[in-house]
PDB file of C-alpha atoms in Angstrom:
ATOM      1  CA  MET A   1      68.001  43.477 188.643  1.00 47.00           C
ATOM      2  CA  LYS A   2      67.757  45.385 185.299  1.00 50.00           C
ATOM      3  CA  LYS A   3      71.113  47.049 185.919  1.00 49.00           C
ATOM      4  CA  ILE A   4      72.797  43.593 186.482  1.00 43.00           C
ATOM      5  CA  LEU A   5      71.161  42.229 183.361  1.00 37.00           C
ATOM      6  CA  ILE A   6      72.247  45.199 181.259  1.00 40.00           C
ATOM      7  CA  THR A   7      75.801  45.124 182.582  1.00 39.00           C
ATOM      8  CA  LEU A   8      75.992  41.367 181.898  1.00 36.00           C
ATOM      9  CA  LEU A   9      74.812  41.969 178.266  1.00 38.00           C
ATOM     10  CA  LEU A  10      77.353  44.684 177.728  1.00 40.00           C
ATOM     11  CA  VAL A  11      80.225  42.520 179.083  1.00 40.00           C
ATOM     12  CA  ILE A  12      79.102  39.555 176.827  1.00 42.00           C
ATOM     13  CA  SER A  13      78.818  41.818 173.795  1.00 40.00           C
ATOM     14  CA  GLY A  14      82.340  43.243 174.562  1.00 41.00           C
ATOM     15  CA  VAL A  15      83.790  39.688 174.759  1.00 39.00           C
ATOM     16  CA  THR A  16      82.186  38.804 171.447  1.00 37.00           C
ATOM     17  CA  ALA A  17      83.508  41.972 169.740  1.00 40.00           C
ATOM     18  CA  ASN A  18      86.984  41.168 171.065  1.00 40.00           C
ATOM     19  CA  ALA A  19      86.819  37.621 169.766  1.00 43.00           C
ATOM     20  CA  GLN A  20      86.365  38.935 166.254  1.00 51.00           C
ATOM     21  CA  GLU A  21      89.249  41.440 166.524  1.00 64.00           C
ATOM     22  CA  GLY A  22      92.240  40.469 164.454  1.00 78.00           C
ATOM     23  CA  LEU A  23      90.261  38.226 162.087  1.00 94.00           C
ATOM     24  CA  LYS A  24      90.279  39.319 158.419  1.00 97.00           C
ATOM     25  CA  TRP A  25      87.263  38.296 156.508  1.00 98.00           C
ATOM     26  CA  TYR A  26      87.831  38.702 152.730  1.00 98.00           C
ATOM     27  CA  THR A  27      84.933  39.363 150.306  1.00 98.00           C
ATOM     28  CA  ASP A  28      87.099  39.475 147.199  1.00 98.00           C
ATOM     29  CA  ILE A  29      88.165  35.897 146.264  1.00 97.00           C
ATOM     30  CA  ASN A  30      91.144  37.084 144.278  1.00 96.00           C
ATOM     31  CA  LYS A  31      92.651  38.872 147.188  1.00 97.00           C
ATOM     32  CA  ALA A  32      91.929  35.887 149.428  1.00 98.00           C
ATOM     33  CA  ILE A  33      93.712  33.663 146.915  1.00 97.00           C
ATOM     34  CA  GLU A  34      96.754  35.851 147.012  1.00 96.00           C
ATOM     35  CA  ALA A  35      96.802  35.727 150.829  1.00 97.00           C
ATOM     36  CA  SER A  36      96.322  31.923 150.725  1.00 97.00           C
ATOM     37  CA  GLN A  37      99.341  31.572 148.402  1.00 94.00           C
ATOM     38  CA  GLN A  38     101.558  33.853 150.644  1.00 95.00           C
ATOM     39  CA  GLU A  39     100.551  32.302 153.975  1.00 96.00           C
ATOM     40  CA  GLN A  40     100.246  28.743 152.700  1.00 96.00           C
ATOM     41  CA  LYS A  41      96.786  28.243 154.245  1.00 97.00           C
ATOM     42  CA  PRO A  42      93.583  26.871 152.592  1.00 98.00           C
ATOM     43  CA  LEU A  43      90.626  29.162 151.883  1.00 98.00           C
ATOM     44  CA  PHE A  44      87.605  28.929 154.218  1.00 98.00           C
ATOM     45  CA  LEU A  45      84.674  29.825 151.996  1.00 98.00           C
ATOM     46  CA  PHE A  46      81.653  30.837 154.130  1.00 98.00           C
ATOM     47  CA  PHE A  47      78.416  30.908 152.120  1.00 98.00           C
ATOM     48  CA  THR A  48      75.937  32.839 154.227  1.00 98.00           C
ATOM     49  CA  GLY A  49      72.615  34.728 154.073  1.00 98.00           C
ATOM     50  CA  SER A  50      73.879  37.181 156.775  1.00 97.00           C
ATOM     51  CA  ASP A  51      70.732  39.200 157.237  1.00 97.00           C
ATOM     52  CA  TRP A  52      68.103  36.522 156.880  1.00 98.00           C
ATOM     53  CA  CYS A  53      69.553  32.999 157.494  1.00 98.00           C
ATOM     54  CA  GLY A  54      68.808  31.944 161.120  1.00 98.00           C
ATOM     55  CA  TRP A  55      71.326  29.065 161.032  1.00 98.00           C
ATOM     56  CA  CYS A  56      74.014  31.369 159.589  1.00 98.00           C
ATOM     57  CA  ILE A  57      73.467  33.884 162.395  1.00 97.00           C
ATOM     58  CA  ARG A  58      73.527  31.092 164.999  1.00 98.00           C
ATOM     59  CA  LEU A  59      76.805  29.726 163.581  1.00 98.00           C
ATOM     60  CA  GLN A  60      78.282  33.195 163.737  1.00 97.00           C
ATOM     61  CA  ASN A  61      77.206  33.659 167.362  1.00 97.00           C
ATOM     62  CA  GLU A  62      77.937  30.217 168.647  1.00 97.00           C
ATOM     63  CA  VAL A  63      81.336  29.557 166.850  1.00 98.00           C
ATOM     64  CA  PHE A  64      82.725  32.369 164.741  1.00 98.00           C
ATOM     65  CA  LYS A  65      82.505  35.050 167.415  1.00 97.00           C
ATOM     66  CA  THR A  66      84.324  33.084 170.084  1.00 97.00           C
ATOM     67  CA  PRO A  67      87.920  33.375 171.239  1.00 97.00           C
ATOM     68  CA  GLU A  68      88.424  29.599 170.429  1.00 98.00           C
ATOM     69  CA  PHE A  69      87.589  30.143 166.756  1.00 98.00           C
ATOM     70  CA  THR A  70      89.520  33.351 166.403  1.00 98.00           C
ATOM     71  CA  ALA A  71      92.634  31.566 167.704  1.00 97.00           C
ATOM     72  CA  TRP A  72      92.049  28.640 165.487  1.00 98.00           C
ATOM     73  CA  ALA A  73      91.324  30.621 162.303  1.00 98.00           C
ATOM     74  CA  LYS A  74      94.388  32.729 162.535  1.00 97.00           C
ATOM     75  CA  ASP A  75      96.515  29.592 162.345  1.00 96.00           C
ATOM     76  CA  HIS A  76      94.511  27.495 159.961  1.00 97.00           C
ATOM     77  CA  ALA A  77      92.666  29.357 157.203  1.00 98.00           C
ATOM     78  CA  ILE A  78      92.149  32.429 155.045  1.00 98.00           C
ATOM     79  CA  LEU A  79      88.526  33.404 155.751  1.00 98.00           C
ATOM     80  CA  VAL A  80      86.228  34.416 152.873  1.00 98.00           C
ATOM     81  CA  GLU A  81      82.635  35.512 153.412  1.00 98.00           C
ATOM     82  CA  LEU A  82      80.371  34.914 150.359  1.00 98.00           C
ATOM     83  CA  ASP A  83      77.170  36.596 151.471  1.00 98.00           C
ATOM     84  CA  TYR A  84      73.681  36.399 149.717  1.00 98.00           C
ATOM     85  CA  PRO A  85      71.793  39.076 151.738  1.00 97.00           C
ATOM     86  CA  ARG A  86      68.232  40.105 151.082  1.00 97.00           C
ATOM     87  CA  ARG A  87      68.359  43.601 152.596  1.00 97.00           C
ATOM     88  CA  THR A  88      72.043  44.547 152.721  1.00 96.00           C
ATOM     89  CA  PRO A  89      73.212  46.198 149.423  1.00 96.00           C
ATOM     90  CA  GLN A  90      76.148  44.719 147.566  1.00 96.00           C
ATOM     91  CA  SER A  91      78.147  45.798 144.549  1.00 97.00           C
ATOM     92  CA  GLU A  92      77.344  44.107 141.226  1.00 97.00           C
ATOM     93  CA  GLY A  93      80.903  42.685 141.067  1.00 97.00           C
ATOM     94  CA  ILE A  94      80.556  40.945 144.508  1.00 97.00           C
ATOM     95  CA  LYS A  95      77.054  39.623 143.535  1.00 97.00           C
ATOM     96  CA  ALA A  96      78.421  38.185 140.337  1.00 98.00           C
ATOM     97  CA  GLN A  97      81.530  36.677 142.006  1.00 98.00           C
ATOM     98  CA  ASN A  98      79.406  35.087 144.777  1.00 98.00           C
ATOM     99  CA  GLY A  99      76.845  33.783 142.259  1.00 97.00           C
ATOM    100  CA  GLN A 100      79.593  32.139 140.300  1.00 97.00           C
ATOM    101  CA  LEU A 101      81.100  30.549 143.312  1.00 98.00           C
ATOM    102  CA  GLN A 102      77.740  29.358 144.550  1.00 98.00           C
ATOM    103  CA  GLN A 103      77.213  27.540 141.203  1.00 98.00           C
ATOM    104  CA  MET A 104      80.729  26.128 141.166  1.00 97.00           C
ATOM    105  CA  PHE A 105      80.329  24.571 144.660  1.00 98.00           C
ATOM    106  CA  LYS A 106      76.702  23.638 144.107  1.00 98.00           C
ATOM    107  CA  VAL A 107      75.599  25.433 147.291  1.00 98.00           C
ATOM    108  CA  GLU A 108      71.809  24.991 147.763  1.00 96.00           C
ATOM    109  CA  GLY A 109      71.489  25.875 151.424  1.00 96.00           C
ATOM    110  CA  TYR A 110      73.126  28.071 154.043  1.00 98.00           C
ATOM    111  CA  PRO A 111      75.226  28.111 156.020  1.00 98.00           C
ATOM    112  CA  LYS A 112      77.838  26.122 153.954  1.00 98.00           C
ATOM    113  CA  ILE A 113      81.533  26.247 154.522  1.00 98.00           C
ATOM    114  CA  TRP A 114      83.959  24.819 151.904  1.00 98.00           C
ATOM    115  CA  PHE A 115      87.604  24.413 152.610  1.00 98.00           C
ATOM    116  CA  VAL A 116      89.597  24.632 149.353  1.00 98.00           C
ATOM    117  CA  LYS A 117      93.112  24.742 148.178  1.00 97.00           C
ATOM    118  CA  PRO A 118      93.770  27.286 145.447  1.00 96.00           C
ATOM    119  CA  THR A 119      96.430  26.519 142.873  1.00 93.00           C
ATOM    120  CA  VAL A 120      97.527  28.995 140.277  1.00 86.00           C
ATOM    121  CA  LYS A 121      98.381  27.184 137.003  1.00 85.00           C
ATOM    122  CA  GLY A 122     101.119  28.284 134.689  1.00 85.00           C
ATOM    123  CA  ASP A 123      98.610  29.881 132.268  1.00 87.00           C
ATOM    124  CA  GLY A 124      97.245  31.984 135.160  1.00 83.00           C
ATOM    125  CA  LYS A 125      94.077  29.999 135.630  1.00 89.00           C
ATOM    126  CA  ILE A 126      93.053  29.194 139.170  1.00 91.00           C
ATOM    127  CA  ASN A 127      92.130  25.751 140.402  1.00 94.00           C
ATOM    128  CA  LEU A 128      90.129  25.474 143.598  1.00 96.00           C
ATOM    129  CA  GLU A 129      90.781  21.879 144.963  1.00 96.00           C
ATOM    130  CA  GLN A 130      87.864  20.933 147.285  1.00 97.00           C
ATOM    131  CA  LEU A 131      89.004  19.609 150.642  1.00 97.00           C
ATOM    132  CA  GLY A 132      85.614  19.164 152.268  1.00 97.00           C
ATOM    133  CA  SER A 133      82.665  21.002 153.459  1.00 97.00           C
ATOM    134  CA  THR A 134      80.623  21.506 156.681  1.00 97.00           C
ATOM    135  CA  GLY A 135      77.847  23.712 157.987  1.00 97.00           C
ATOM    136  CA  TYR A 136      76.279  24.441 161.314  1.00 97.00           C
ATOM    137  CA  LEU A 137      77.175  21.844 164.043  1.00 97.00           C
ATOM    138  CA  ALA A 138      75.608  21.881 167.480  1.00 95.00           C
ATOM    139  CA  GLY A 139      78.008  21.857 170.386  1.00 96.00           C
ATOM    140  CA  GLY A 140      79.824  25.148 170.116  1.00 97.00           C
ATOM    141  CA  PRO A 141      83.333  26.019 168.932  1.00 98.00           C
ATOM    142  CA  SER A 142      85.191  22.832 170.106  1.00 97.00           C
ATOM    143  CA  VAL A 143      82.816  20.477 168.150  1.00 97.00           C
ATOM    144  CA  TRP A 144      83.004  22.702 165.144  1.00 98.00           C
ATOM    145  CA  ILE A 145      86.702  23.048 165.233  1.00 98.00           C
ATOM    146  CA  THR A 146      87.265  19.309 165.639  1.00 98.00           C
ATOM    147  CA  SER A 147      85.198  18.723 162.572  1.00 97.00           C
ATOM    148  CA  ALA A 148      87.000  21.306 160.590  1.00 98.00           C
ATOM    149  CA  ASN A 149      90.373  19.873 161.591  1.00 98.00           C
ATOM    150  CA  LYS A 150      89.334  16.486 160.115  1.00 97.00           C
ATOM    151  CA  ILE A 151      88.612  18.187 156.750  1.00 97.00           C
ATOM    152  CA  LEU A 152      91.915  20.142 156.910  1.00 97.00           C
ATOM    153  CA  ALA A 153      93.862  16.927 157.466  1.00 95.00           C
ATOM    154  CA  ASN A 154      93.491  16.639 153.649  1.00 85.00           C
ATOM    155  CA  TYR A 155      95.427  19.900 153.163  1.00 93.00           C
ATOM    156  CA  VAL A 156      99.036  19.773 151.915  1.00 91.00           C
ATOM    157  CA  ALA A 157     100.738  23.042 151.529  1.00 86.00           C
ATOM    158  CA  ASP A 158     102.736  23.561 148.358  1.00 82.00           C
ATOM    159  CA  PRO A 159     106.457  23.711 148.968  1.00 74.00           C
ATOM    160  CA  LYS A 160     107.732  27.265 148.779  1.00 65.00           C
ATOM    161  CA  PRO A 161     109.952  27.890 145.911  1.00 55.00           C
ATOM    162  CA  ALA A 162     113.525  28.265 146.837  1.00 49.00           C
ATOM    163  CA  PRO A 163     114.910  31.742 146.372  1.00 53.00           C
ATOM    164  CA  VAL A 164     116.732  32.099 143.070  1.00 50.00           C
ATOM    165  CA  ALA A 165     120.397  32.744 143.557  1.00 51.00           C
ATOM    166  CA  LYS A 166     121.628  35.736 141.716  1.00 54.00           C
ATOM    167  CA  PRO A 167     124.759  34.969 139.702  1.00 51.00           C
ATOM    168  CA  LYS A 168     127.878  36.780 140.905  1.00 56.00           C
ATOM    169  CA  LYS A 169     129.333  39.277 138.583  1.00 55.00           C
ATOM    170  CA  THR A 170     132.763  38.350 137.482  1.00 52.00           C
ATOM    171  CA  LYS A 171     135.317  40.738 136.261  1.00 55.00           C
ATOM    172  CA  ALA A 172     136.819  40.049 132.892  1.00 53.00           C
ATOM    173  CA  LYS A 173     140.512  39.463 133.112  1.00 54.00           C
ATOM    174  CA  LYS A 174     142.711  41.490 130.817  1.00 56.00           C
ATOM    175  CA  ALA A 175     145.166  39.402 128.896  1.00 52.00           C
TER     176      ALA A 175
END
């Protein structure tokens, strides 16, 4: 009986690990904004306490580590993890960035997911347009994805600029 249970646990953990393969979670907001601009997808800001928040861990296990979420995320968002751990060390730069974003979005509890549309202004400043937020929802990936899709219905991608045509070189005629 123990062998069957151990085998089952190994199979389940293998499926979970495979579900996360191919997903890129950014921790640097600037790199995520660049990817969002290039891929014309909104940012998915996941505010979490990865090593202490029970609801965050539950959301990860029940939704984010499933094949359904992986397939959905690849097509719909640029994933950004903004972590506030108690035991896991972080660089001072990441701590400062995450603290600033926590204040900007008025996050008071975890988990919190904000969907935002980044826009780079002419002066180089970045605007993060809030599309909507969610958190843990009971019911697994299908319930969570349905809720997220309702929020993303507010997202309108910016039109990609048309490529600039290079002027043709003309030869000067000799008179």
